[in-house]
PDB file of C-alpha atoms in Angstrom:
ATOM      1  CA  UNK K   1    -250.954 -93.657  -8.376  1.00 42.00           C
ATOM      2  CA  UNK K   2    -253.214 -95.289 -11.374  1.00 45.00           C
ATOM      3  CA  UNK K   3    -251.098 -97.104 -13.419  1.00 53.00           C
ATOM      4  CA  UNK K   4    -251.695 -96.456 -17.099  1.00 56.00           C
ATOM      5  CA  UNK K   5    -254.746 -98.723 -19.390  1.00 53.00           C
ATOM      6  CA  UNK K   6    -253.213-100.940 -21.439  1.00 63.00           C
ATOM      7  CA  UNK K   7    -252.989-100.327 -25.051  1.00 66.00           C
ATOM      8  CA  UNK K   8    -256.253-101.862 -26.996  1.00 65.00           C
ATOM      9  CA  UNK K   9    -255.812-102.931 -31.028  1.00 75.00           C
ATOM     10  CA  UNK K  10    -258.762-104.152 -30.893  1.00 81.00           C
ATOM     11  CA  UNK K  11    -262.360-103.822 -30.289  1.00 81.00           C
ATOM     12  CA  UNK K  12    -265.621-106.481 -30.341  1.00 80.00           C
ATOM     13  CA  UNK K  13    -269.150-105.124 -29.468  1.00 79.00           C
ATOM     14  CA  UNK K  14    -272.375-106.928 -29.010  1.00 80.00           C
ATOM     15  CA  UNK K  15    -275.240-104.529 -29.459  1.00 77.00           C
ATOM     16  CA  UNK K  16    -278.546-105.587 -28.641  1.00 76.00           C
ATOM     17  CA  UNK K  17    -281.839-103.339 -28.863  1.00 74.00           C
ATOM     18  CA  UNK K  18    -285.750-104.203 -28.994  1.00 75.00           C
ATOM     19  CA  UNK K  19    -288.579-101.223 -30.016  1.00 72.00           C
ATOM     20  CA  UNK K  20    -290.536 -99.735 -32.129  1.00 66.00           C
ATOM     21  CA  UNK K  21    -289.363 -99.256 -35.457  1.00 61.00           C
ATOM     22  CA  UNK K  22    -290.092 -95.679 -37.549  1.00 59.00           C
ATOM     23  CA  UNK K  23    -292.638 -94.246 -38.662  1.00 60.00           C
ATOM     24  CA  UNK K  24    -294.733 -97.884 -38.521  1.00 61.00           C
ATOM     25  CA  UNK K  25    -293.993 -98.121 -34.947  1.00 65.00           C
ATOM     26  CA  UNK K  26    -293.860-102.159 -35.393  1.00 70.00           C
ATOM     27  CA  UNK K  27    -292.401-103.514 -32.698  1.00 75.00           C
ATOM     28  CA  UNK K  28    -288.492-104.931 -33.730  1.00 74.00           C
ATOM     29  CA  UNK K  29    -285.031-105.832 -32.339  1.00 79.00           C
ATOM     30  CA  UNK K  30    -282.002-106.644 -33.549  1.00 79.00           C
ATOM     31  CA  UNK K  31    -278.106-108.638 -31.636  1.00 84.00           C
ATOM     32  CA  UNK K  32    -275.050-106.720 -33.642  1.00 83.00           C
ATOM     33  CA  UNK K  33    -271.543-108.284 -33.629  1.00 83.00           C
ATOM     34  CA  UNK K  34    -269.292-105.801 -34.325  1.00 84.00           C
ATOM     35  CA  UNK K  35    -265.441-105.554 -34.808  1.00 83.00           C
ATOM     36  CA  UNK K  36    -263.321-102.732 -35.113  1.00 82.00           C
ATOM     37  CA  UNK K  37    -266.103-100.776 -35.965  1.00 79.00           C
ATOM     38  CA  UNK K  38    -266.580-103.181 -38.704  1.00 83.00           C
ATOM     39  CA  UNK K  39    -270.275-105.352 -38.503  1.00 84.00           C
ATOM     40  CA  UNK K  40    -269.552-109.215 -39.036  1.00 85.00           C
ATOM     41  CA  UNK K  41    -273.464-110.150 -38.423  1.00 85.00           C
ATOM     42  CA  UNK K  42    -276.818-109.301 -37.501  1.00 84.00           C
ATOM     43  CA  UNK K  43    -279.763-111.384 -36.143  1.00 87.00           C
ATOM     44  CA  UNK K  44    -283.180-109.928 -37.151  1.00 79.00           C
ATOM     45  CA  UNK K  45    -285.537-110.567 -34.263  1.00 76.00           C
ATOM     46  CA  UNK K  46    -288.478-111.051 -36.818  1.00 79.00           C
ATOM     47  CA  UNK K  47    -286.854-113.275 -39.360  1.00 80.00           C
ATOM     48  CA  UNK K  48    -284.843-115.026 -36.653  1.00 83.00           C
ATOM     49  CA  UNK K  49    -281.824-115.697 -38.443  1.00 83.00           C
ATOM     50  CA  UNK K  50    -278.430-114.424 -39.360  1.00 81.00           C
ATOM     51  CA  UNK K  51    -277.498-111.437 -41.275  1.00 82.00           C
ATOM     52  CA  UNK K  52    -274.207-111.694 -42.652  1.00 82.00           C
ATOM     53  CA  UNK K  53    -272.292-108.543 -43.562  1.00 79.00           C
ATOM     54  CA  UNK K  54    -270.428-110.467 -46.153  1.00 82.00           C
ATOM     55  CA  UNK K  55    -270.935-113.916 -47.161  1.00 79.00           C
ATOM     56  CA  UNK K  56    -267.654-115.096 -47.019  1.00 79.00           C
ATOM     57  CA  UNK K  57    -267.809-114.365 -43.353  1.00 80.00           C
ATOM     58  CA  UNK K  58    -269.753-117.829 -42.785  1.00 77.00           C
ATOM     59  CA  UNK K  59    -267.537-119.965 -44.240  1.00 78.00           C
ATOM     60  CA  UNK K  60    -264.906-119.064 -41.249  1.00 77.00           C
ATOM     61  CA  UNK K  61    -267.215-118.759 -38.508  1.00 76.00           C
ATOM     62  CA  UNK K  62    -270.713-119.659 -37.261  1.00 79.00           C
ATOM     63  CA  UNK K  63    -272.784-117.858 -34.650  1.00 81.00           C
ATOM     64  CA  UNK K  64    -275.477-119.017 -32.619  1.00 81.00           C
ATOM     65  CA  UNK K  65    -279.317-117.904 -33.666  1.00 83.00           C
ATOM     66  CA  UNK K  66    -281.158-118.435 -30.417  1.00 83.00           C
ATOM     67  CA  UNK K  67    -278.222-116.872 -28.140  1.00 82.00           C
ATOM     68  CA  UNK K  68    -279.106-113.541 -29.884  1.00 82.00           C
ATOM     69  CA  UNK K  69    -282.582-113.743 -29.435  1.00 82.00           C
ATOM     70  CA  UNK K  70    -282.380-114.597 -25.830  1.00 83.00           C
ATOM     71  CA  UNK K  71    -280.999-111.485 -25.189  1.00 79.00           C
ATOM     72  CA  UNK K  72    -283.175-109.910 -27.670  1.00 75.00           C
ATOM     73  CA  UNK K  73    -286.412-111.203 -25.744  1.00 80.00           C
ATOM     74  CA  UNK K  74    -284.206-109.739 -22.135  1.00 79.00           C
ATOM     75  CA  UNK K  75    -284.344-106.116 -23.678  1.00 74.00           C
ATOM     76  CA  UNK K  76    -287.779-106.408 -24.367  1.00 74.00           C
ATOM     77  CA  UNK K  77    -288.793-107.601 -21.214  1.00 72.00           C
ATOM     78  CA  UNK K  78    -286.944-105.049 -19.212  1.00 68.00           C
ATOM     79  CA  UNK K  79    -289.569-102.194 -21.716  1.00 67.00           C
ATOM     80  CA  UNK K  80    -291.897-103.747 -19.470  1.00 66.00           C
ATOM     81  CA  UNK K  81    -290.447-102.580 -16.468  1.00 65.00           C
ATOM     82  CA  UNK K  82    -291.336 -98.728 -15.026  1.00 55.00           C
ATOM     83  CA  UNK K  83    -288.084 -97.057 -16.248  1.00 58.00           C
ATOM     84  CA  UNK K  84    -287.327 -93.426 -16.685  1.00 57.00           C
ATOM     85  CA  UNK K  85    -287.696 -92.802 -20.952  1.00 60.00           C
ATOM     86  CA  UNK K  86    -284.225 -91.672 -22.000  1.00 63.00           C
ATOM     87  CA  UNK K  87    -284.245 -88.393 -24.439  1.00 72.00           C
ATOM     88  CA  UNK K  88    -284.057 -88.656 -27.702  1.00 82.00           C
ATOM     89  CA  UNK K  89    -280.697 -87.557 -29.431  1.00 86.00           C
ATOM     90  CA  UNK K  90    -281.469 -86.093 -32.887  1.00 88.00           C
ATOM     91  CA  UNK K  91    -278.741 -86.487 -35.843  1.00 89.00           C
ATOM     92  CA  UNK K  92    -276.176 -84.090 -36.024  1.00 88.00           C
ATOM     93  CA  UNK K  93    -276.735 -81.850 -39.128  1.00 86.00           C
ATOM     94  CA  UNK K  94    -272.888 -80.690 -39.471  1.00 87.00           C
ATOM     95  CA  UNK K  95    -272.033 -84.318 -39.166  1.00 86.00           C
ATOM     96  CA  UNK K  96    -274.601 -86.137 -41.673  1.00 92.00           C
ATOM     97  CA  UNK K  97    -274.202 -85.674 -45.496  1.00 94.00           C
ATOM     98  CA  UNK K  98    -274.482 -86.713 -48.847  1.00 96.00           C
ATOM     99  CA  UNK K  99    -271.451 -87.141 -51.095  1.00 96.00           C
ATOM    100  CA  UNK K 100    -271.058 -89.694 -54.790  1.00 96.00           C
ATOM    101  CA  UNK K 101    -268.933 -92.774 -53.725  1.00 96.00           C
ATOM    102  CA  UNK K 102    -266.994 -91.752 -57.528  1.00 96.00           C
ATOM    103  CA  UNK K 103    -265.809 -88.552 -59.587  1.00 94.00           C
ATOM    104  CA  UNK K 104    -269.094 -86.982 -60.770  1.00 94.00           C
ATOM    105  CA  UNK K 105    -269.299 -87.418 -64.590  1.00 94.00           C
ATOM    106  CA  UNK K 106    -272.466 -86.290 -66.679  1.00 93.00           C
ATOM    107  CA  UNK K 107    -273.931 -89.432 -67.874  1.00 95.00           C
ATOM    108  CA  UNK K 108    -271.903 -92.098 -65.967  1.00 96.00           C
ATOM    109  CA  UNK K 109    -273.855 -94.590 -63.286  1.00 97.00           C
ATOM    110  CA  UNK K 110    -272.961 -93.486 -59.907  1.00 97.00           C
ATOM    111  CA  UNK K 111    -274.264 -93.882 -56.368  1.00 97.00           C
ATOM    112  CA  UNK K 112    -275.216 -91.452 -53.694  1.00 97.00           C
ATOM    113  CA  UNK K 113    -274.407 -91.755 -50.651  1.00 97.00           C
ATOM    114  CA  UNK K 114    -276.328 -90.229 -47.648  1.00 97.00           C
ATOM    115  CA  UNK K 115    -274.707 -90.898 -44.194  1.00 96.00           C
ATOM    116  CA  UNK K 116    -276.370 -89.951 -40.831  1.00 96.00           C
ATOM    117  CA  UNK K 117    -274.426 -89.757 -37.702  1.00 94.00           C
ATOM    118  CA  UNK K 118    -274.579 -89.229 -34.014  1.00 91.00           C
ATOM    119  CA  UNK K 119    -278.282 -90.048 -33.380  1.00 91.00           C
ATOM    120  CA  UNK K 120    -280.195 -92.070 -30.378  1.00 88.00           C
ATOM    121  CA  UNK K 121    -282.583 -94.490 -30.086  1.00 84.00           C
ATOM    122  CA  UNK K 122    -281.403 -96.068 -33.652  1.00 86.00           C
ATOM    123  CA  UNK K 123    -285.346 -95.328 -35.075  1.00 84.00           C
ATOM    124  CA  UNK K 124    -284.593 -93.912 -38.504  1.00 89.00           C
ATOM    125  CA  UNK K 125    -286.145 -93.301 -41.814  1.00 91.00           C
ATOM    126  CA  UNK K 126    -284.204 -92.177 -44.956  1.00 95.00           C
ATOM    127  CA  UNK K 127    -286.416 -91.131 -47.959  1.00 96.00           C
ATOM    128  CA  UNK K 128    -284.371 -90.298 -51.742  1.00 98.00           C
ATOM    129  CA  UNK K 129    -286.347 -87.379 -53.455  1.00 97.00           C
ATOM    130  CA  UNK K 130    -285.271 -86.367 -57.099  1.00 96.00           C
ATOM    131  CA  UNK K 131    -286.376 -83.545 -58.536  1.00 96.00           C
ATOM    132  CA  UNK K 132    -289.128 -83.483 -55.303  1.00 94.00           C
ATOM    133  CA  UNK K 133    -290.405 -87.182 -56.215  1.00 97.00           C
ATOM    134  CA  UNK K 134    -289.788 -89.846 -54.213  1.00 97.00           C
ATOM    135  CA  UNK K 135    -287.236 -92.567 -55.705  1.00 97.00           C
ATOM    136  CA  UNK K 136    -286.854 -95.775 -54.098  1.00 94.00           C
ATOM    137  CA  UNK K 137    -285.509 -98.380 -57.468  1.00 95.00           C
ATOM    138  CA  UNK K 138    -282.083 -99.886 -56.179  1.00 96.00           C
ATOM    139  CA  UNK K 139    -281.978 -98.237 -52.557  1.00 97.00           C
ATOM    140  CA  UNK K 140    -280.010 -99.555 -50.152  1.00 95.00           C
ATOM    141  CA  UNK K 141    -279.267 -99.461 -46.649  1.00 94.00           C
ATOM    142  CA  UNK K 142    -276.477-100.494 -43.754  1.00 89.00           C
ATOM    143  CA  UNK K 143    -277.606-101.691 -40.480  1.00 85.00           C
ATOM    144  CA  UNK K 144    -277.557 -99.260 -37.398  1.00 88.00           C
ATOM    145  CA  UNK K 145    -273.285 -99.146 -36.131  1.00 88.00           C
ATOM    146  CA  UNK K 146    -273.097 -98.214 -32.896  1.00 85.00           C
ATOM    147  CA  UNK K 147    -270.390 -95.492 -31.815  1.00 83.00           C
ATOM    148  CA  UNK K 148    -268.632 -95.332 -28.763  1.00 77.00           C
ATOM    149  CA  UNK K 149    -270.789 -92.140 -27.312  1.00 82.00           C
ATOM    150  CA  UNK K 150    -273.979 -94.743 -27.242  1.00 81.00           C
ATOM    151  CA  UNK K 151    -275.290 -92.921 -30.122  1.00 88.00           C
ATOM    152  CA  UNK K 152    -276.103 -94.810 -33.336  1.00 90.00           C
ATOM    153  CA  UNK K 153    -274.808 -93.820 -37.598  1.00 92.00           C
ATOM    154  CA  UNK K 154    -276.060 -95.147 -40.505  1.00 93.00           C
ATOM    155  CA  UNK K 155    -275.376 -95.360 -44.411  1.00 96.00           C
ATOM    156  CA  UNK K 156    -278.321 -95.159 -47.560  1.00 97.00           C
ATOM    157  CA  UNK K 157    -276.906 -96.282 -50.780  1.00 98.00           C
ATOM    158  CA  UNK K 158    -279.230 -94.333 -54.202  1.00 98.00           C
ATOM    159  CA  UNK K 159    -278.170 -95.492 -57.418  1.00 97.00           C
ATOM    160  CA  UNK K 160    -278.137 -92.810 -60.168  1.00 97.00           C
ATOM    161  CA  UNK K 161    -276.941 -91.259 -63.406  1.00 96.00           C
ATOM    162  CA  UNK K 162    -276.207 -87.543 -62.912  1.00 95.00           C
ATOM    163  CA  UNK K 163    -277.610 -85.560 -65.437  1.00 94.00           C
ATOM    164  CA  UNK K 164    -277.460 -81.493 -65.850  1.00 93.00           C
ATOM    165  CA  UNK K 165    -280.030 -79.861 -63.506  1.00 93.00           C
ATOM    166  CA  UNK K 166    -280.850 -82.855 -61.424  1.00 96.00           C
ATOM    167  CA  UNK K 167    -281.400 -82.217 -57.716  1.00 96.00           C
ATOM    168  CA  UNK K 168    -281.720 -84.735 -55.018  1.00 97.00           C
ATOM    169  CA  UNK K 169    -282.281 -84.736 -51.304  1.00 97.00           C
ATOM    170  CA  UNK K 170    -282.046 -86.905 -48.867  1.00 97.00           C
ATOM    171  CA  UNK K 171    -284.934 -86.785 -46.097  1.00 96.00           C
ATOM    172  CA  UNK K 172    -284.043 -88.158 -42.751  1.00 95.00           C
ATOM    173  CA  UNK K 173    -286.787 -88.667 -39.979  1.00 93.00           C
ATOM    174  CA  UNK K 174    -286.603 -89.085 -36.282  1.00 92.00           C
ATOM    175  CA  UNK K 175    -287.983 -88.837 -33.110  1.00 85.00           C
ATOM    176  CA  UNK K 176    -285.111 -86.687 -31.920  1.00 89.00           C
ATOM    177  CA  UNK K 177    -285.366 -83.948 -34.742  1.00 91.00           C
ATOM    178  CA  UNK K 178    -287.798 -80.744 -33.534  1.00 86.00           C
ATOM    179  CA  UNK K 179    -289.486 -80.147 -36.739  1.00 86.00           C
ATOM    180  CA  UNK K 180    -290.069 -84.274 -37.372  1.00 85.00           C
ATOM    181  CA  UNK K 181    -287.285 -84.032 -40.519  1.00 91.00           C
ATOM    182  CA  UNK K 182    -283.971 -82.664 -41.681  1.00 94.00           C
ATOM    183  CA  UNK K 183    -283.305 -82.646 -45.455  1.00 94.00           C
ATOM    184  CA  UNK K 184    -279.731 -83.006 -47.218  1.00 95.00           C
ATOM    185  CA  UNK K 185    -279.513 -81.894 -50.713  1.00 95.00           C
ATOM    186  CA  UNK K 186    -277.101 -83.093 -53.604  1.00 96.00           C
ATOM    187  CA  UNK K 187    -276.913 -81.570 -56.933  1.00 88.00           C
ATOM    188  CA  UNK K 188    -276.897 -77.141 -56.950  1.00 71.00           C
ATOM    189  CA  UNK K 189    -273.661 -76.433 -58.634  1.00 51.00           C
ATOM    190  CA  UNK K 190    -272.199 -79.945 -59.358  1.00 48.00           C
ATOM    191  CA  UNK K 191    -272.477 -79.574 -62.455  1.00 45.00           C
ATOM    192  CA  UNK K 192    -270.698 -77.540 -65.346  1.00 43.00           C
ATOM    193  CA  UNK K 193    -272.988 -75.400 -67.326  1.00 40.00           C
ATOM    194  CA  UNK K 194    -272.505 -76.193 -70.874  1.00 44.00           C
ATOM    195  CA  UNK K 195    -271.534 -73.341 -73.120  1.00 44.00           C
ATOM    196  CA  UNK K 196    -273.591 -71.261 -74.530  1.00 47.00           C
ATOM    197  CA  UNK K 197    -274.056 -71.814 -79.015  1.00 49.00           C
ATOM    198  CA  UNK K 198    -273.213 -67.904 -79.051  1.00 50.00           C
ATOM    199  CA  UNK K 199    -269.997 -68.032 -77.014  1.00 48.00           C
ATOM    200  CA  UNK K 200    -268.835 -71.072 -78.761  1.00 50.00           C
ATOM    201  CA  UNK K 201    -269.313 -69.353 -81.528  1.00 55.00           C
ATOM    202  CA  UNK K 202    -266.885 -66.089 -80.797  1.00 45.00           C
ATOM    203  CA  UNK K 203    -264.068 -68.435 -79.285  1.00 49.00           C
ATOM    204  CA  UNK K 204    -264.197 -69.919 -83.127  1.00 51.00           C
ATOM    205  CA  UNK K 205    -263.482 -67.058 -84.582  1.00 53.00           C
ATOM    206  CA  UNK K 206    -260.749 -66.081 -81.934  1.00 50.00           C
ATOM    207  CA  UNK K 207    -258.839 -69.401 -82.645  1.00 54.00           C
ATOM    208  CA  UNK K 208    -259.456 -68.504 -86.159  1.00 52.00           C
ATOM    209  CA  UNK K 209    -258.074 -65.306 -86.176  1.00 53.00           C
ATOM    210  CA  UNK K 210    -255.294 -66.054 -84.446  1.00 52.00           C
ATOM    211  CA  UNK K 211    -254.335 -69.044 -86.659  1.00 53.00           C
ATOM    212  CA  UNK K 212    -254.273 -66.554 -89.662  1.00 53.00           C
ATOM    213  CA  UNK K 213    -252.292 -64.141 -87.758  1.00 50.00           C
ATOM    214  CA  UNK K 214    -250.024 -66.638 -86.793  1.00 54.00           C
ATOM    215  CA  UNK K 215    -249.434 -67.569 -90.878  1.00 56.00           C
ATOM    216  CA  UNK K 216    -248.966 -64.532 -91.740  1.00 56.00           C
ATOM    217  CA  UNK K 217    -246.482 -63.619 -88.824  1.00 51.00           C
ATOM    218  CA  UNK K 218    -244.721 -66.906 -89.836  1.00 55.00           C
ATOM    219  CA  UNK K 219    -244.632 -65.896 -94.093  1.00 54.00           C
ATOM    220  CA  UNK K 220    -242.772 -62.603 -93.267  1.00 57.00           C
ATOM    221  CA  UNK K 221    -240.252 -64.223 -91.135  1.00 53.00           C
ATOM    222  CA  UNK K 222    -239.778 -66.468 -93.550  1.00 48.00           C
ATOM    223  CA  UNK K 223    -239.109 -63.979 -96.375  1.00 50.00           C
ATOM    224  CA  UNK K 224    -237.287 -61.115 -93.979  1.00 57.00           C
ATOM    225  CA  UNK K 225    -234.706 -64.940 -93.489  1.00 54.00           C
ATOM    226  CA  UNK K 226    -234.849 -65.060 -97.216  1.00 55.00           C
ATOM    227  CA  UNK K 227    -233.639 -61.569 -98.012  1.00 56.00           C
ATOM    228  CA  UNK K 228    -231.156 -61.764 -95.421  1.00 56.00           C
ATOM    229  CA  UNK K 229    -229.470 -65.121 -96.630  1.00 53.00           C
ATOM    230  CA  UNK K 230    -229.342 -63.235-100.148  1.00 52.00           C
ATOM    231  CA  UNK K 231    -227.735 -60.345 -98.762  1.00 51.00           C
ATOM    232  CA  UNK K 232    -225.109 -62.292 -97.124  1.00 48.00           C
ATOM    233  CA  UNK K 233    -224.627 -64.149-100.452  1.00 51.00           C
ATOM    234  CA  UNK K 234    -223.853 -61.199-102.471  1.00 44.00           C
ATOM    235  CA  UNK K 235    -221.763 -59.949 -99.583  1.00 47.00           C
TER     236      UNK K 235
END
């Protein structure tokens, strides 16, 4: 009989990729070091140098530039090769969403977040749209992370202030998707509507009433107390 796997704690993956990038299709690659589905580093085949997830990370390590780009300029040798073209694995729409990273609060700085998952070759391009215009001030992106199904997720950070009415939308392109884009909106119904001047208006006069009800309940209390103390006196 098969005896059992051992357990694993933990997990270190070296990703390494070289292709066209989206929609430019400029030629790019990229060497991951990943652990525990956390990155440590990247080495950007253009720039040639190390990406560090954190900075700190540096001053316990160090990791070899040209190692990475050997087997950056492997991968893009074997593209020259006659190979079968694998299909392309769109993002999963019940998966990928956007969501605030705080509690929503009219007027507070915030950031959305708009996370894709489950899609193949890792080609991607996230547009922010606000109000159907294009915003791109403070945007911010993770590197591709692979998963353990081959297929690729990935994380755009938009800086904003929520205000009442505001829509957003995240636009994701890809190879993979039939109709070129999938869109995920932020913003219908996240908001309380303020109340209206007219209903304010008749919940004052409510609380009003029923303070002056209240005062008068209380005076005849206090008198129907008073009469009865006197009776009991005289008694």
């Amino acid at each position: 009989s098969l005896s059992p796997s051992p357990a694993v704690e933990d997990t270190l993956v070296e990703l390494d990729f070289f292709q066209e990038s989206f929609p430019s299709e400029k030629k790019s690659g990229e060497f991951l070091l990943e652990f525990d589905n956390e990155e440590i580093l990247h080495v950007d085949w253009e720039k040639k140098q190390n990406v560090w997830r954190l900075p700190d990370f540096q001053r316990f390590t160090s990791f070899e530039v040209q190692g990475a780009l050997a087997n950056i300029g492997v991968v893009s040798w074997l593209l020259t090769r006659k190979t079968p073209q694998d299909p392309f694995l769109p993002p999963q729409r019940e998966l990928s969403t956007v969501y605030p990273e705080n509690a929503v609060e009219l007027g507070d700085p915030n950031v959305l977040i708009c996370f894709v998952d489950r899609f193949s070759p890792p080609v991607l391009n996230v547009t922010w749209l606000k109000n159907n215009e294009v915003v791109s001030e403070g945007v911010e992106e993770t590197d591709f992370y692979p998963s353990v199904d081959n297929s690729f997720r990935k994380f755009s950070y938009l800086p904003f202030v929520p205000e009442q009415g505001d829509i957003y939308v995240c636009q994701v392109e890809h190879w993979g998707i039939p109709e070129g884009k999938m869109e995920k909106i932020w913003g219908k119904h996240r908001a309380p509507s303020p109340i209206p001047e007219t209903m304010e208006n008749v919940l004052c006069a409510l609380g009003l009433a029923f303070g002056i009800l209240g005062i008068i309940a209380g005076t005849i209390l206090f008198f129907k107390a008073m009469r009865m103390n006197d009776r009991r006196g005289f008694m």
